[in-house]
Amino acid sequence: MQTQHFFIVGDPLILGADISIILVSAAIIFVLTYFKKWGWLWREWLTTVDHKKIGIMYFISALLMLFRGGVDALLMRLQLMFPNMNLLESEHYNEIFTTHGTIMILFMAMPLIFAMFNIAVPLQIGARDVAYPFLNAVSFWLFFFGALLLNLSFVIGGSPNASWWGYPPLSELTFNPGPGENFYILSIQISGIGSIATGINFLITILKMRAPGMRLMDMPLFTWSVLSSCIVIIAAFPVLTVALFLLFMDRFAGAHFFTMTHGGDPMMYVNLFWMWGHPEVYIVVLPAFGIFSEVVSVFSKKVIFGYTSMVVSLLLISVYAYFTWVHHFFTMGAGADVNTFFSISTMLIAIPTGVKVFNWLLTMYRGRIRMTEPMLWTLGFIVCFVVGGATGVMLSVAPADYQYHNSYFVVAHFHNVLIGGTVFGMFAGMTYWWPKIFGFKLNPTLGKWAFWLWNIGFYVCFMPQYALGFMGMTRRIYTYPDDMGWTPYNVVSTIGAFIMALGFVFQVWQIVYSAKRMDRDVTGDPWDGHTLEWSTTSPAPYYNFAVIPKVEGRDAFWKEKKKRSQPDYKPEKRELKPIHFPKNSGIPFIMGVCFFIAGFGLTFHWVWLGVIGLIGVAATLYARSFQYDTEYVIPVEEIKKTEAALGRDI
Amino acid sequence: MAHAVETGVKHEDHESIKIAGFWIFLVQDVLLFATLFATYVVLRNHYAGGPTPKELFDVPGFVAETFILLTSSFTSGLAALQLNKKSVGGLITWLVITGVLGLAFLGFEINEFTNMVQEGATISTSAFLSAFFTLVGTHGAHVTLGLGWMLGLIIQLARRGITPVTSRKVSVLSLYWHFLDAVWIFIFTVVYLIGVM
Ligand code: HEM
Ligand SMILES: [Cu+2]
């Protein structure tokens, strides 16, 4: 690897990014040093095992990645706005759609759902933390350093350019000799280990850590959705791990899994990739479904309509998710029988989804609806997802898909469900749980601006793309001639993208403004919520609950509040006991650094550096295994003091 | 150990929660191997003019390997019995024996791989060999990891004796070891037996 290939400096856009990265890093280091915050950063954040703080770190990282992926999107839309534009050359365009897709799915959507898992699940089930707090921190740092590795590719060595699928033979060494695809493989691999760990962690948390009295069928629907999402993670991610590992073996060790020669079979990668890839879209959308269920019920002041059918359809979706993967490549030509099977299985999955939509609508029916921000995002989602679902069913008709395949129709469809489903869902969750996490509400006026800008921008951007698809515009083209008749649609689409960007600006403004101006939430229950997370203070103390709540049936906190309002209500005597609590640890962070070093070394085929990194990983695992003193006891006195400071008397 | 402290879960449950998580970890590892098996089956006769299993596999070699690993699974079972008897000495002894058998297994595997490479049958020769080396090698890597883990655990047992934590660790490790044995039986059948038949 020569140095002039190592640092990418030729392109002015990248040079600009280089400079801004250096400036931002310098600024951060300066601020931390000037305000003497290094110790604070290490003690409070880098070594934390508290699920709430880990949730916040996931959240901030996801927003940063949304920004990065969004800048990519704007660059692409600018390039496509007019025919024969020269903003991005073809190679650069390829890199940008690849990093955009990879970042948005794996380093934006995934951490965003994990943020919500962490923020809400333990509180919703009345637990003090997740089942494995240490592992939870490991998951976060693996995600973090994986994301860092991928983002580094932009300025060092060159970004991957074979799309977020990384299909061989294009991603093989013969056609892609640079380090770009290695960045892609290794960054996903590292964060993927973290994702599997998160799946296991939350599955066990939900199964084993619920407050006494909470049966499975008493769980809030968000918790149910996380449970099904975790099942899908555990079942699907190993397949991705193997697919990428085999591709890595091809590139690194000269194997022939997916090459065109020596008996390799590129289509096998395609199959493996989508055996993970289709379930992946459910991994990121199921938690959104869960959030909508919470929001609809709270803001309609009703219990959710059809709880059991909601649970059943969540579980059905997580099983069906495995039987649709071929719909991503009907054109492979697997034969009429195979395509028919996958066509029908894809259509079937619309049924449980439809059930959920009707349940949400029926929950709202004759409810006392409060048009808060989370509720707005939910309504925006329902409309958007119905459009996206309908075009999805269109795509599932195999013969018709021969026309739509790889056209802008597909681009419009998946943004319809990913933005309308996952992103709107997480925005609903963000605005809903914000007071619980940070202790203050978000300014609703700015939020409504953000909502409308995102929504209008969305349709302006993506509806023309359906038309463009019909007119023959293929995806992943970097420019087009001016006699295609596509120009007006592309102009409109780009305007829409900028409207959404403005929506994002409003969200940042909203957060900054609200942090300064909005009142603190002293009640702990600003929305008149139904579930246990609203029974503790906002923000929750680090041990979540001074006394573990006792649960009777669904919507436990709502019932509790009703009981309390009875005239003959006598509060139960709550006896405080010392709490066993996990100690903070620097090992997860250091392990992440070691993984990063290993990934970086292997990316550049510097085996020595890879080995050093892996030895570091092994050493951190060993160090942890030899640690026995990993917990401490919070004495009753301290609990009392903390509770008193939060305005709760015991 | 009696704890009058409240954690949200009872303290005794801590160790059982860890074992439950390990089961789920094994589930995902099963899927990982299942995927590798699937690729192997797809590619198993993509010789690309290279050698075939019949020419490559050495029957006494892989039978011996299998025998050694099965025995090690048995000895790790004996170790678990010592755990029930609360005998640290016996436990460590059987773990050491298991570890030595695991090392012998690895020795056979490394020997097999180097012989094949010397005969010119490398991972780059054909898709079949890529799949072979990757599947069997991944199992070997798991065994190596298990051995490192076993070493760490033996040291901990020697230092701390049998406590709820160390005995949970022993149970988890022996689960892992039996699991590797089960995977090997599939490799033995799908790769070696069907290969030479
Ligand atoms: C915020 C507004 C967004 C805009 C304006 C936008 C725009 C685009 C554009 C222009 C492309 C390239 C199309 C092509 O050349 O074929 C693209 C691809 C893609 N986008 Fe987005 N996007 C946005 C948000 C998202 C989000 C939130 C996600 C996922 C959660 C996402 C996932 C993807 C994926 C997976 C691809 C495919 C990449 C590939 O072809 O390999 N996008 N997007
Ligand atoms: Cu799909």
JSON list of C-alpha atoms and ligand atoms in Angstrom, two decimals, chain A residues 274 277-279 281-282 321 324-328 346 413, ligand 2:
[
{"chain": "A", "resi": 274, "resn": "TRP", "atom": "CA", "xyz": [-30.65, -11.88, 1.40]},
{"chain": "A", "resi": 277, "resn": "GLY", "atom": "CA", "xyz": [-31.09, -9.07, 4.29]},
{"chain": "A", "resi": 278, "resn": "HIS", "atom": "CA", "xyz": [-34.79, -9.66, 4.22]},
{"chain": "A", "resi": 279, "resn": "PRO", "atom": "CA", "xyz": [-35.07, -10.52, 7.93]},
{"chain": "A", "resi": 281, "resn": "VAL", "atom": "CA", "xyz": [-35.67, -5.15, 7.29]},
{"chain": "A", "resi": 282, "resn": "TYR", "atom": "CA", "xyz": [-37.98, -6.73, 9.84]},
{"chain": "A", "resi": 321, "resn": "ALA", "atom": "CA", "xyz": [-39.29, -13.16, 7.35]},
{"chain": "A", "resi": 324, "resn": "THR", "atom": "CA", "xyz": [-39.20, -14.37, 1.28]},
{"chain": "A", "resi": 325, "resn": "TRP", "atom": "CA", "xyz": [-35.57, -13.71, 0.53]},
{"chain": "A", "resi": 326, "resn": "VAL", "atom": "CA", "xyz": [-35.66, -14.66, -3.16]},
{"chain": "A", "resi": 327, "resn": "HIS", "atom": "CA", "xyz": [-37.97, -11.74, -3.95]},
{"chain": "A", "resi": 328, "resn": "HIS", "atom": "CA", "xyz": [-34.83, -9.61, -4.07]},
{"chain": "A", "resi": 346, "resn": "THR", "atom": "CA", "xyz": [-44.09, -12.31, 0.16]},
{"chain": "A", "resi": 413, "resn": "HIS", "atom": "CA", "xyz": [-40.38, 1.51, -2.43]},
{"chain": "C", "resi": 2, "resn": "CU", "atom": "CU", "xyz": [-37.15, -8.54, 1.22]}
]
